[in-house]
Amino acid sequence: MRAFAIAALPVLAFAAALPLAQRAQAQAGKSGQELFAERCAACHVEGGFGTRVLSRRVPEGQAELEKRETLPAALTIAVVRRGIGSMPQIREAELSDADLQAIANYLEKRL
Amino acid sequence: MIILDANRLEQAMQRFAGIVGEENVWRGEEAAHGYKDAFAPRDALSYAPRGAVAPASVEEVQAIVRVAGELGIPLWPTSRGKNFGYGGGAPRMREVVMLDLIRMNRILEVNVEMGYAVVEPGVGFDDLYHYLVDNDIPLWISAPAHTWGSVLGNALERGVGYTPYGEHASKVCGMEVVTGTGELLRTGMGALEGARTWQLFPYGFGPSWDGAFMQSNFGIATKMGIWLMPEPEHTLNLAMAFDRVEDLPLGVDALRPLKLDGTVQANPSFGNIIRNLAVRAPRSAYYQGSGPIPADVLEQARVDSGVGHWNFSIRLFGDKAVNQINAEKVKRAFAHLPYEFEVSEWHRGEPLRGSGSPTPTLGALGVVDWLGGPGGHLTFSPVSPFSGAEAWEQYTTIRGMYEDAGFDYYGGFTAGQRYLNHISMVVFNRNDEEMCARANTLFSDLIETAASKGWGEYRTHTLFYDEVARTYDYNNGALRRWNETVKDAVDPHGIIAPGKMGIWPRAYREGQS
């Protein structure tokens, strides 16, 4: 069984890699919350680098973006595209306008 | 500098759009802000690009290169652009169009039996990590301090990780490259049509070119084979902290024989106290004054934080019984030092965090917040012989220069087999013009002083390519002239990354003269 699995894996691996290549199209079907978890959460959840930095700059309880009382979509978009403080900008080839808008809308509506 | 004619640039952008679609080309401010150096030591827009184009396939890269050659539009390739501290994805100069390869993000093959992957430039360490974990593939990646960057880009820049496969450039096996005329070639065994050993035998037949496409502007890599380490049965970590700064040479000399004879296969890194403190809190938590933190304050911070002036881990990878024998050997080698190792173990099947396998992290970016403002950093990376006395001389020289210029010394020594990569960071506040100016001056002084002592950098920030390249001056710059000869031959239009590593195409050299 193990020998079969090893022999078959390179082919399986190639097949499984294909969705990665098609991500630009596939992302359109994801919700803002899912995209936030996928693209932003590495830094912007509890304990993340972004949350730690923000905790030194914003009122208590506001460092985690998903717990912000107010976070206008336009601000999220501007910060992501231009960068701010310790956060580098993220370009459109890396995060599409549609995906960024979905993330920004998700964060704005968590009022 | 060759200024791009606006009409010709627009003509090129329109033809690029015809190749990749209008949605994958960017102009003006959008391009400049998208590809600027996020941690720039001077006005980031002064060396941000005029445009950008993002192909999704090798054929599109070839088509773009041909148009660029026809119209004389220089391209600056970038994989993911996360080479922070060395300029990110930013070009050497403003008058270029970025060739952004991030959409080429396929993991083309993972061969479990032979232990390798074939990746495109846009594949990040996180992507490859998740792919291996999600598919239960018993191979480990090796990654640098943060995992946002490109597997291919990092290896080509000769990045370093912390597993036995941590010298990434040495694990590259077989590349596919688009040349300056838009042709496609494969290196090593890949030059044989239908080759069955492209990712297995690195040398091929005749001259070996993989190394020539690293830290160079001789071609655009579109595929790369990279060897991956089989998951070990067990890892054993020996962590130690030195209370005294001056114990660095003892540690270096104790480790050297263990690296030379292969007892320690990974790349331990002696990190200084500020490298350790910076991931815990900003500088203001320890000291509110200006200039470098005084020695007595630093000593108190060390005691309060429970860290060392030097902190390092020696991790052993392999069978448990062998690791235990080697751990005893390591302990004996350090027995004359007045410190104890803190030992921890990992067994296959336990969660990977803490195993020594890189897991996705951006924690290392914490350094940019050290000063509490919008931070930036310049990474200075001379190579030291693997000798306590030599490392000490380099450390004291460089630390002294940092402190004379008003900066904290943040750095460490990462062990190769016969060398140490001495990686330090000039951390500055991007909003403080005077501090930025001091950082730039210090960096130039460091390059010059290091060269005068026979220490060369293994890598540098985009803005300092020329200064570092000039220090490699044996026989009146014979290597520079050789690189220029090759550049003119393989990139006759001079369109691939002009100025990368100080290698300028003929037209720019003549323009400069």
Coordinates of C-alpha atoms in Angstrom, one line a residue:
Chain A
M1 CA 0.0 0.0 0.0
R2 CA 2.8 2.4 1.0
A3 CA 4.8 1.6 -2.2
F4 CA 1.7 2.3 -4.3
A5 CA 1.1 5.6 -2.6
I6 CA 4.7 6.7 -3.1
A7 CA 4.6 5.7 -6.8
A8 CA 1.3 7.5 -7.4
L9 CA 2.0 10.7 -5.5
P10 CA 3.9 12.6 -8.1
V11 CA 0.9 12.3 -10.4
L12 CA -1.6 13.1 -7.7
A13 CA 0.6 16.0 -6.7
F14 CA 0.5 17.5 -10.1
A15 CA -3.3 17.1 -10.3
A16 CA -3.8 18.7 -6.9
A17 CA -1.5 21.6 -7.8
L18 CA -3.8 22.7 -10.6
P19 CA -6.3 24.6 -8.4
L20 CA -3.5 26.8 -7.2
A21 CA -2.8 27.9 -10.7
Q22 CA -6.5 28.8 -11.1
R23 CA -6.8 30.7 -7.9
A24 CA -7.3 34.1 -9.5
Q25 CA -10.6 32.9 -11.0
A26 CA -11.6 30.7 -8.1
Q27 CA -11.3 33.5 -5.5
A28 CA -14.3 35.4 -6.9
G29 CA -16.6 32.7 -5.4
K30 CA -15.2 33.1 -1.8
S31 CA -16.7 35.3 0.8
G32 CA -14.9 38.3 2.3
Q33 CA -14.6 36.4 5.6
E34 CA -13.0 33.4 3.8
L35 CA -10.7 35.7 1.9
F36 CA -9.7 37.5 5.1
A37 CA -8.9 34.2 6.8
E38 CA -6.9 33.1 3.8
R39 CA -5.0 36.3 3.0
C40 CA -4.9 38.5 6.1
A41 CA -5.2 36.2 9.1
A42 CA -1.5 35.3 9.3
C43 CA -0.9 38.8 10.7
H44 CA -4.3 40.1 11.7
V45 CA -5.8 37.7 14.2
E46 CA -5.0 37.4 17.9
G47 CA -1.3 37.0 18.5
G48 CA -0.4 37.9 14.9
F49 CA 2.4 40.3 14.1
G50 CA -0.1 43.0 12.7
T51 CA -2.3 42.7 15.8
R52 CA 0.7 43.1 18.1
V53 CA 1.9 46.2 16.2
L54 CA -1.6 47.7 16.1
S55 CA -2.2 47.1 19.8
R56 CA 0.5 49.7 20.5
R57 CA -1.2 52.3 18.3
V58 CA -5.0 51.9 18.6
P59 CA -7.4 51.9 21.6
E60 CA -7.7 48.8 23.6
G61 CA -9.8 46.1 21.9
Q62 CA -9.4 47.6 18.4
A63 CA -6.1 45.9 17.3
E64 CA -7.8 42.8 15.8
L65 CA -9.4 44.0 12.6
E66 CA -12.4 41.7 12.9
K67 CA -13.2 43.3 16.3
R68 CA -12.8 46.9 15.2
E69 CA -15.9 49.0 15.9
T70 CA -15.4 51.0 12.7
L71 CA -13.3 50.2 9.8
P72 CA -14.3 51.9 6.6
A73 CA -13.8 49.8 3.4
A74 CA -12.0 52.8 1.7
L75 CA -9.4 52.8 4.5
T76 CA -8.7 49.1 4.3
I77 CA -8.3 49.4 0.5
A78 CA -5.9 52.4 0.8
V79 CA -3.8 50.8 3.5
V80 CA -3.5 47.5 1.5
R81 CA -2.6 49.2 -1.7
R82 CA -0.2 51.9 -0.3
G83 CA 1.1 50.2 2.8
I84 CA 1.3 51.8 6.3
G85 CA 3.7 51.7 9.2
S86 CA 5.2 48.2 9.3
M87 CA 2.8 46.8 6.8
P88 CA 4.0 46.6 3.2
Q89 CA 1.7 47.3 0.3
I90 CA 0.0 44.4 -1.5
R91 CA -0.3 44.9 -5.2
E92 CA -3.2 43.9 -7.5
A93 CA -1.3 41.0 -9.1
E94 CA -1.1 39.5 -5.6
L95 CA -4.6 40.4 -4.4
S96 CA -7.2 41.3 -7.0
D97 CA -9.4 44.4 -6.6
A98 CA -12.4 42.2 -6.4
D99 CA -10.9 40.1 -3.5
L100 CA -9.7 43.2 -1.7
Q101 CA -13.1 44.9 -2.0
A102 CA -14.8 41.7 -0.6
I103 CA -12.3 41.7 2.4
A104 CA -12.8 45.5 3.0
N105 CA -16.6 45.1 2.8
Y106 CA -16.5 42.2 5.3
L107 CA -14.4 44.3 7.8
E108 CA -16.6 47.4 7.4
K109 CA -19.8 45.6 8.1
R110 CA -18.6 44.2 11.4
L111 CA -20.1 47.1 13.2
Chain B
M1 CA 20.5 56.2 -16.5
I2 CA 18.5 55.9 -19.7
I3 CA 15.1 57.8 -19.5
L4 CA 12.3 55.9 -21.1
D5 CA 10.4 57.8 -23.8
A6 CA 6.8 58.2 -22.7
N7 CA 5.4 57.3 -26.1
R8 CA 7.6 54.2 -26.5
L9 CA 6.7 53.1 -23.0
E10 CA 3.0 53.4 -23.7
Q11 CA 3.4 51.6 -27.0
A12 CA 5.1 48.8 -25.0
M13 CA 2.4 48.7 -22.3
Q14 CA -0.3 48.4 -25.0
R15 CA 1.5 45.5 -26.6
F16 CA 2.0 43.9 -23.1
A17 CA -1.7 44.3 -22.5
G18 CA -2.3 42.5 -25.8
I19 CA -0.3 39.5 -24.4
V20 CA -1.6 39.3 -20.8
G21 CA -4.8 41.3 -20.9
E22 CA -5.3 45.0 -19.9
E23 CA -6.2 43.8 -16.3
N24 CA -2.6 42.6 -15.9
V25 CA -0.7 45.7 -16.7
W26 CA -0.3 48.7 -14.5
R27 CA 0.9 52.2 -15.2
G28 CA 1.8 55.4 -13.3
E29 CA 1.1 55.7 -9.6
E30 CA -0.5 52.3 -9.4
A31 CA 2.7 50.6 -10.6
A32 CA 5.0 52.8 -8.6
H33 CA 3.1 52.2 -5.3
G34 CA 2.6 48.5 -6.1
Y35 CA 6.3 47.8 -6.5
K36 CA 8.0 50.4 -4.3
D37 CA 10.4 49.3 -1.6
A38 CA 8.1 49.2 1.4
F39 CA 11.0 49.7 3.9
A40 CA 13.0 52.2 1.8
P41 CA 15.9 54.2 3.3
R42 CA 15.1 57.1 1.0
D43 CA 12.2 58.3 -1.1
A44 CA 10.7 55.0 -2.2
L45 CA 9.1 56.5 -5.3
S46 CA 12.5 57.7 -6.5
Y47 CA 13.3 54.1 -7.5
A48 CA 9.8 52.7 -8.1
P49 CA 9.0 51.5 -11.6
R50 CA 7.2 53.2 -14.5
G51 CA 5.0 50.3 -15.2
A52 CA 4.3 46.6 -14.5
V53 CA 3.1 43.5 -16.4
A54 CA 2.2 40.2 -14.9
P55 CA 2.3 37.2 -17.2
A56 CA 0.7 33.8 -16.3
S57 CA 2.7 31.5 -18.5
V58 CA 6.2 30.9 -19.9
E59 CA 4.9 31.7 -23.4
E60 CA 3.7 35.1 -22.2
V61 CA 7.1 35.8 -20.6
Q62 CA 8.7 35.0 -23.9
A63 CA 6.3 37.3 -25.8
I64 CA 6.9 40.1 -23.4
V65 CA 10.7 39.8 -23.6
R66 CA 10.5 39.9 -27.4
V67 CA 8.4 43.1 -27.4
A68 CA 10.7 44.6 -24.7
G69 CA 13.8 43.8 -26.9
E70 CA 12.2 45.3 -30.0
L71 CA 11.2 48.5 -28.2
G72 CA 14.2 48.8 -25.8
I73 CA 12.1 48.6 -22.7
P74 CA 14.1 47.2 -19.6
L75 CA 12.2 44.7 -17.5
W76 CA 12.8 44.0 -13.8
P77 CA 11.7 40.5 -12.9
T78 CA 10.3 39.8 -9.5
S79 CA 8.9 36.6 -8.1
R80 CA 6.8 37.6 -5.1
G81 CA 8.6 40.8 -4.0
K82 CA 9.1 39.9 -0.4
N83 CA 12.9 40.3 -0.2
F84 CA 12.5 42.8 2.6
G85 CA 15.6 44.5 3.9
Y86 CA 17.2 44.0 0.5
G87 CA 14.7 46.2 -1.4
G88 CA 11.6 44.0 -1.6
G89 CA 10.6 43.7 -5.2
A90 CA 11.7 47.2 -6.1
P91 CA 14.0 47.7 -9.0
R92 CA 17.4 49.4 -9.1
M93 CA 16.0 52.4 -10.8
R94 CA 12.8 54.0 -11.9
E95 CA 13.2 53.6 -15.7
V96 CA 12.0 50.0 -15.9
V97 CA 8.8 47.9 -16.3
M98 CA 8.3 45.3 -13.6
L99 CA 8.0 41.8 -14.9
D100 CA 5.8 40.4 -12.1
L101 CA 5.9 36.6 -12.0
I102 CA 3.6 36.1 -9.1
R103 CA 0.7 34.8 -11.2
M104 CA 3.0 31.9 -12.3
N105 CA 2.3 30.1 -9.0
R106 CA 2.0 26.4 -9.9
I107 CA 3.7 23.7 -8.0
L108 CA 4.3 21.6 -11.1
E109 CA 5.6 18.4 -9.4
V110 CA 6.4 17.0 -6.1
N111 CA 8.3 13.7 -6.3
V112 CA 8.1 12.0 -3.0
E113 CA 10.4 9.1 -3.9
M114 CA 13.2 11.3 -5.1
G115 CA 12.5 14.2 -2.7
Y116 CA 12.1 17.3 -4.9
A117 CA 9.7 19.8 -6.1
V118 CA 9.4 21.8 -9.4
V119 CA 8.0 25.2 -8.8
E120 CA 7.2 28.4 -10.7
P121 CA 8.4 31.8 -9.5
G122 CA 5.1 32.8 -7.8
V123 CA 5.0 29.8 -5.4
G124 CA 5.5 31.0 -1.8
F125 CA 7.0 29.0 1.0
D126 CA 3.5 29.0 2.6
D127 CA 2.1 27.6 -0.6
L128 CA 4.6 24.7 -0.7
Y129 CA 4.3 24.1 3.0
H130 CA 0.5 23.8 2.9
Y131 CA 0.7 21.7 -0.3
L132 CA 3.0 19.2 1.4
V133 CA 1.0 19.1 4.7
D134 CA -2.5 19.0 3.1
N135 CA -1.4 16.1 0.9
D136 CA 0.4 14.3 3.7
I137 CA 3.6 14.3 1.8
P138 CA 6.6 13.4 4.1
L139 CA 8.9 16.1 2.8
W140 CA 9.9 19.3 4.6
I141 CA 10.5 22.7 3.1
S142 CA 13.4 24.9 4.3
A143 CA 12.5 28.6 4.6
P144 CA 14.1 31.8 5.7
A145 CA 13.0 33.8 8.7
H146 CA 9.6 34.7 7.2
T147 CA 7.6 32.5 4.8
W148 CA 5.8 35.1 2.6
G149 CA 8.5 35.0 -0.1
S150 CA 9.1 32.9 -3.2
V151 CA 10.8 29.6 -3.0
L152 CA 12.5 30.2 -6.4
G153 CA 13.3 33.8 -5.7
N154 CA 14.9 33.1 -2.4
A155 CA 17.0 30.3 -3.7
L156 CA 18.2 32.4 -6.6
E157 CA 19.1 35.2 -4.2
R158 CA 21.0 32.5 -2.2
G159 CA 18.7 32.8 0.8
V160 CA 19.3 30.7 4.0
G161 CA 17.1 28.5 6.1
Y162 CA 17.6 26.5 9.3
T163 CA 17.2 22.8 8.4
P164 CA 20.0 20.6 7.0
Y165 CA 18.7 21.9 3.6
G166 CA 19.1 25.5 4.6
E167 CA 21.7 26.5 2.1
H168 CA 19.0 26.9 -0.5
A169 CA 21.1 27.7 -3.6
S170 CA 22.9 24.4 -3.1
K171 CA 19.6 22.5 -3.3
V172 CA 18.6 23.9 -6.7
C173 CA 18.6 21.2 -9.3
G174 CA 17.6 22.2 -12.9
M175 CA 16.1 25.4 -14.1
E176 CA 14.1 26.7 -17.1
V177 CA 15.1 30.2 -18.2
V178 CA 13.8 32.7 -20.7
T179 CA 16.8 34.4 -22.3
G180 CA 17.2 38.1 -23.3
T181 CA 16.1 37.3 -26.8
G182 CA 13.0 35.4 -25.7
E183 CA 14.4 31.9 -26.2
L184 CA 13.7 29.1 -23.7
L185 CA 16.5 27.0 -22.3
R186 CA 16.8 24.4 -19.6
T187 CA 19.9 23.9 -17.5
G188 CA 21.7 20.7 -16.5
M189 CA 20.1 17.5 -17.6
G190 CA 17.0 19.4 -18.7
A191 CA 18.9 20.3 -21.9
L192 CA 18.3 16.8 -23.1
E193 CA 14.8 16.5 -24.6
G194 CA 12.8 14.0 -22.4
A195 CA 15.5 14.0 -19.7
R196 CA 14.6 11.7 -16.8
T197 CA 17.2 13.1 -14.4
W198 CA 16.6 16.9 -14.6
Q199 CA 16.0 17.3 -10.9
L200 CA 18.3 14.5 -9.9
F201 CA 21.8 15.3 -11.3
P202 CA 22.6 19.0 -11.0
Y203 CA 25.6 19.3 -13.3
G204 CA 24.5 18.2 -16.8
F205 CA 27.0 18.0 -19.6
G206 CA 29.5 20.8 -20.2
P207 CA 29.4 24.1 -18.4
S208 CA 26.9 24.3 -15.5
W209 CA 24.8 27.4 -15.7
D210 CA 22.5 27.2 -12.7
G211 CA 24.8 29.2 -10.6
A212 CA 25.1 31.9 -13.3
F213 CA 21.4 32.5 -13.2
M214 CA 21.6 33.2 -9.4
Q215 CA 22.0 36.8 -8.2
S216 CA 22.3 37.8 -11.9
N217 CA 20.5 39.4 -14.8
F218 CA 21.5 36.9 -17.5
G219 CA 18.0 35.4 -17.8
I220 CA 14.5 35.0 -16.3
A221 CA 13.9 31.8 -14.4
T222 CA 10.5 30.4 -15.0
K223 CA 10.9 26.9 -13.4
M224 CA 13.2 25.5 -10.8
G225 CA 13.8 22.2 -9.2
I226 CA 14.5 22.2 -5.5
W227 CA 15.5 19.3 -3.4
L228 CA 13.3 18.7 -0.3
M229 CA 14.3 17.0 2.9
P230 CA 12.6 13.7 3.8
E231 CA 10.8 14.2 7.1
P232 CA 13.0 12.9 9.9
E233 CA 11.9 10.5 12.5
H234 CA 13.0 12.8 15.3
T235 CA 14.6 16.2 16.0
L236 CA 16.5 17.2 19.1
N237 CA 17.1 20.8 19.9
L238 CA 19.8 22.1 22.2
A239 CA 19.3 25.8 23.0
M240 CA 21.8 27.9 24.8
A241 CA 22.1 31.6 25.9
F242 CA 25.3 33.4 26.7
D243 CA 25.3 35.9 29.6
R244 CA 28.4 37.6 28.3
V245 CA 28.9 39.3 24.9
E246 CA 32.5 38.2 24.8
D247 CA 31.6 34.5 24.8
L248 CA 30.7 34.6 21.1
P249 CA 34.2 33.3 20.0
L250 CA 34.0 30.3 22.3
G251 CA 30.6 29.3 20.9
V252 CA 31.8 29.7 17.3
D253 CA 35.0 27.7 17.9
A254 CA 33.0 25.0 19.7
L255 CA 30.5 24.7 16.8
R256 CA 33.0 24.7 13.9
P257 CA 34.3 21.0 14.3
L258 CA 30.7 19.8 14.6
K259 CA 29.8 21.5 11.3
L260 CA 32.9 20.4 9.5
D261 CA 32.5 16.7 10.4
G262 CA 28.7 16.8 9.7
T263 CA 27.5 16.2 13.3
V264 CA 25.5 19.3 13.0
Q265 CA 23.9 19.5 9.5
A266 CA 21.5 22.4 10.0
N267 CA 22.6 26.1 10.2
P268 CA 22.6 27.3 13.8
S269 CA 22.4 31.1 14.2
F270 CA 24.0 33.1 17.0
G271 CA 21.5 35.9 17.4
N272 CA 22.4 38.9 19.5
I273 CA 20.3 40.2 22.4
I274 CA 18.5 42.9 20.4
R275 CA 17.4 40.4 17.7
N276 CA 15.8 38.6 20.6
L277 CA 14.3 41.6 22.4
A278 CA 12.9 43.0 19.2
V279 CA 10.4 40.2 18.7
R280 CA 9.1 40.7 22.2
A281 CA 8.5 44.5 22.5
P282 CA 9.6 47.8 20.8
R283 CA 12.7 49.5 22.0
S284 CA 10.8 52.0 24.1
A285 CA 10.0 49.2 26.5
Y286 CA 13.6 48.9 27.4
Y287 CA 15.0 52.4 26.8
Q288 CA 13.5 55.8 25.9
G289 CA 16.7 57.7 25.2
S290 CA 18.3 58.5 21.8
G291 CA 21.4 56.8 20.4
P292 CA 22.3 53.1 20.9
I293 CA 21.0 51.5 24.1
P294 CA 23.8 51.9 26.8
A295 CA 25.5 48.7 27.9
D296 CA 24.1 48.8 31.4
V297 CA 20.6 49.2 30.2
L298 CA 21.0 46.4 27.8
E299 CA 22.4 44.2 30.6
Q300 CA 19.4 45.0 32.8
A301 CA 17.0 44.2 29.8
R302 CA 18.8 40.9 29.4
V303 CA 18.3 39.9 33.0
D304 CA 14.7 41.1 33.1
S305 CA 13.8 39.3 29.9
G306 CA 15.7 36.1 30.7
V307 CA 17.6 36.1 27.4
G308 CA 21.2 35.9 26.5
H309 CA 23.6 38.4 24.9
W310 CA 23.9 35.6 22.3
N311 CA 21.1 33.1 21.8
F312 CA 21.3 30.0 19.6
S313 CA 19.9 26.5 19.0
I314 CA 21.6 23.5 17.6
R315 CA 18.9 21.2 16.1
L316 CA 19.7 17.7 15.2
F317 CA 17.6 15.9 12.5
G318 CA 17.3 12.2 11.9
D319 CA 16.9 8.9 13.8
K320 CA 16.4 9.3 17.5
A321 CA 19.3 7.0 18.5
V322 CA 21.7 8.9 16.3
N323 CA 20.5 12.3 17.5
Q324 CA 21.0 11.2 21.1
I325 CA 24.5 10.2 20.4
N326 CA 25.2 13.4 18.5
A327 CA 23.6 15.4 21.2
E328 CA 26.1 14.0 23.7
K329 CA 28.9 15.0 21.3
V330 CA 27.5 18.5 21.0
K331 CA 27.3 18.8 24.8
R332 CA 30.9 17.6 25.2
A333 CA 32.0 20.2 22.6
F334 CA 30.4 23.0 24.7
A335 CA 31.3 21.6 28.1
H336 CA 34.0 24.1 28.8
L337 CA 31.5 27.0 28.6
P338 CA 29.7 28.0 31.8
Y339 CA 26.2 27.4 30.4
E340 CA 23.7 24.5 30.1
F341 CA 21.8 23.5 27.1
E342 CA 18.0 23.5 27.3
V343 CA 17.0 20.3 25.5
S344 CA 13.7 19.6 23.7
E345 CA 12.6 16.8 21.3
W346 CA 10.1 16.3 18.6
H347 CA 8.9 12.9 17.3
R348 CA 7.3 12.2 14.0
G349 CA 3.5 12.5 14.3
E350 CA 3.6 15.3 16.8
P351 CA 2.5 18.9 15.6
L352 CA 5.1 20.4 13.4
R353 CA 5.4 23.6 15.3
G354 CA 8.6 23.2 17.3
S355 CA 9.9 20.4 15.2
G356 CA 12.4 22.5 13.2
S357 CA 10.3 22.3 10.1
P358 CA 9.4 25.8 9.0
T359 CA 5.8 26.7 9.6
P360 CA 4.1 29.8 8.1
T361 CA 5.2 32.9 9.9
L362 CA 5.8 36.6 9.5
G363 CA 7.1 37.1 13.0
A364 CA 10.5 38.2 11.8
L365 CA 9.0 41.4 10.4
G366 CA 8.7 42.5 14.0
V367 CA 12.1 44.1 13.6
V368 CA 10.7 47.0 11.6
D369 CA 8.6 48.1 14.6
W370 CA 11.7 48.3 16.9
L371 CA 11.7 52.1 16.9
G372 CA 7.9 52.3 17.2
G373 CA 7.4 54.4 14.0
P374 CA 7.0 53.5 10.4
G375 CA 10.2 51.4 10.4
G376 CA 12.6 50.4 7.7
H377 CA 15.7 48.2 7.6
L378 CA 18.8 47.8 5.5
T379 CA 20.4 44.4 5.8
F380 CA 24.2 44.2 5.8
S381 CA 25.5 40.7 5.1
P382 CA 29.2 40.2 5.1
V383 CA 30.6 36.7 5.2
S384 CA 33.0 35.7 8.0
P385 CA 35.4 32.8 8.3
F386 CA 34.1 30.2 10.7
S387 CA 36.5 31.3 13.4
G388 CA 35.8 32.8 16.8
A389 CA 38.6 35.3 16.5
E390 CA 37.5 36.4 13.0
A391 CA 33.8 36.6 14.0
W392 CA 34.7 38.6 17.0
E393 CA 36.8 41.1 15.0
Q394 CA 33.9 41.4 12.5
Y395 CA 31.3 41.8 15.2
T396 CA 33.2 44.4 17.2
T397 CA 34.1 46.4 14.1
I398 CA 30.6 46.4 12.8
R399 CA 28.8 46.9 16.1
G400 CA 31.2 49.8 16.8
M401 CA 30.3 51.4 13.5
Y402 CA 26.5 51.0 14.2
E403 CA 26.9 52.6 17.6
D404 CA 29.1 55.4 16.4
A405 CA 26.4 56.2 13.9
G406 CA 23.7 56.2 16.6
F407 CA 22.1 52.8 15.9
D408 CA 21.6 49.7 17.9
Y409 CA 23.4 46.7 16.6
Y410 CA 20.9 44.1 15.6
G411 CA 22.4 41.0 14.1
G412 CA 23.7 37.5 14.3
F413 CA 26.0 34.9 12.7
T414 CA 24.4 32.0 10.8
A415 CA 26.6 29.0 10.4
G416 CA 27.4 27.4 7.0
Q417 CA 29.9 24.6 6.9
R418 CA 33.0 26.7 6.6
Y419 CA 31.7 30.2 6.9
L420 CA 29.4 32.4 8.9
N421 CA 26.7 34.7 7.3
H422 CA 26.9 37.8 9.5
I423 CA 23.5 39.3 9.0
S424 CA 22.8 42.6 10.7
M425 CA 20.1 45.2 10.2
V426 CA 20.3 49.0 10.2
V427 CA 16.8 49.8 11.6
F428 CA 15.5 53.3 11.0
N429 CA 12.4 55.4 11.2
R430 CA 11.2 56.1 7.6
N431 CA 9.7 59.4 8.7
D432 CA 13.0 60.7 10.1
E433 CA 15.0 62.2 7.2
E434 CA 18.1 62.7 9.3
M435 CA 18.0 59.2 10.6
C436 CA 17.5 57.8 7.0
A437 CA 20.5 59.8 5.9
R438 CA 22.6 58.4 8.7
A439 CA 21.5 54.9 7.8
N440 CA 22.5 55.4 4.2
T441 CA 25.9 56.8 5.2
L442 CA 26.5 54.0 7.7
F443 CA 25.7 51.4 5.1
S444 CA 28.2 52.8 2.6
D445 CA 30.8 53.0 5.3
L446 CA 30.2 49.4 6.3
I447 CA 30.7 48.2 2.8
E448 CA 33.9 50.2 2.5
T449 CA 35.3 49.2 5.9
A450 CA 34.4 45.5 5.4
A451 CA 36.1 45.4 2.0
S452 CA 39.3 47.0 3.4
K453 CA 39.4 44.0 5.9
G454 CA 38.7 41.4 3.2
W455 CA 35.1 40.8 4.1
G456 CA 32.6 40.8 1.2
E457 CA 28.8 40.8 1.3
Y458 CA 26.9 37.8 0.0
R459 CA 23.8 39.8 -0.8
T460 CA 22.8 43.4 -0.6
H461 CA 20.0 46.0 -0.9
T462 CA 19.1 47.1 -4.4
L463 CA 20.3 50.6 -3.9
F464 CA 23.8 49.4 -3.0
Y465 CA 24.5 46.9 -5.8
D466 CA 27.1 49.1 -7.4
E467 CA 29.0 49.9 -4.2
V468 CA 29.2 46.2 -3.2
A469 CA 30.1 45.1 -6.8
R470 CA 32.9 47.6 -6.8
T471 CA 34.5 45.9 -3.8
Y472 CA 34.9 42.7 -5.8
D473 CA 37.9 44.3 -7.5
Y474 CA 40.6 41.6 -7.9
N475 CA 42.8 42.3 -10.9
N476 CA 41.2 45.6 -11.7
G477 CA 37.7 44.2 -11.6
A478 CA 38.2 41.2 -13.8
L479 CA 35.0 39.5 -12.5
R480 CA 33.0 42.7 -13.3
R481 CA 34.4 42.8 -16.8
W482 CA 33.6 39.1 -17.3
N483 CA 30.1 39.6 -16.1
E484 CA 29.7 42.5 -18.5
T485 CA 31.0 40.4 -21.4
V486 CA 28.5 37.7 -20.6
K487 CA 25.7 40.2 -20.1
D488 CA 26.3 41.8 -23.5
A489 CA 26.4 38.4 -25.2
V490 CA 23.3 36.8 -23.6
D491 CA 21.1 39.9 -23.4
P492 CA 22.0 41.9 -26.5
H493 CA 19.2 44.4 -26.0
G494 CA 20.2 45.0 -22.4
I495 CA 16.6 44.6 -21.2
I496 CA 16.8 42.2 -18.2
A497 CA 17.3 43.9 -14.9
P498 CA 19.9 46.5 -15.8
G499 CA 22.2 47.2 -12.9
K500 CA 21.2 44.0 -11.0
M501 CA 24.2 43.1 -8.8
G502 CA 26.1 46.0 -10.4
I503 CA 26.0 44.4 -13.8
W504 CA 25.0 47.0 -16.4
P505 CA 24.4 46.4 -20.1
R506 CA 26.6 48.1 -22.6
A507 CA 24.3 51.0 -23.4
Y508 CA 24.1 51.9 -19.8
R509 CA 27.8 51.6 -19.3
E510 CA 28.5 53.9 -22.2
G511 CA 25.8 56.3 -21.0
Q512 CA 27.4 56.3 -17.6
S513 CA 30.8 57.0 -18.9

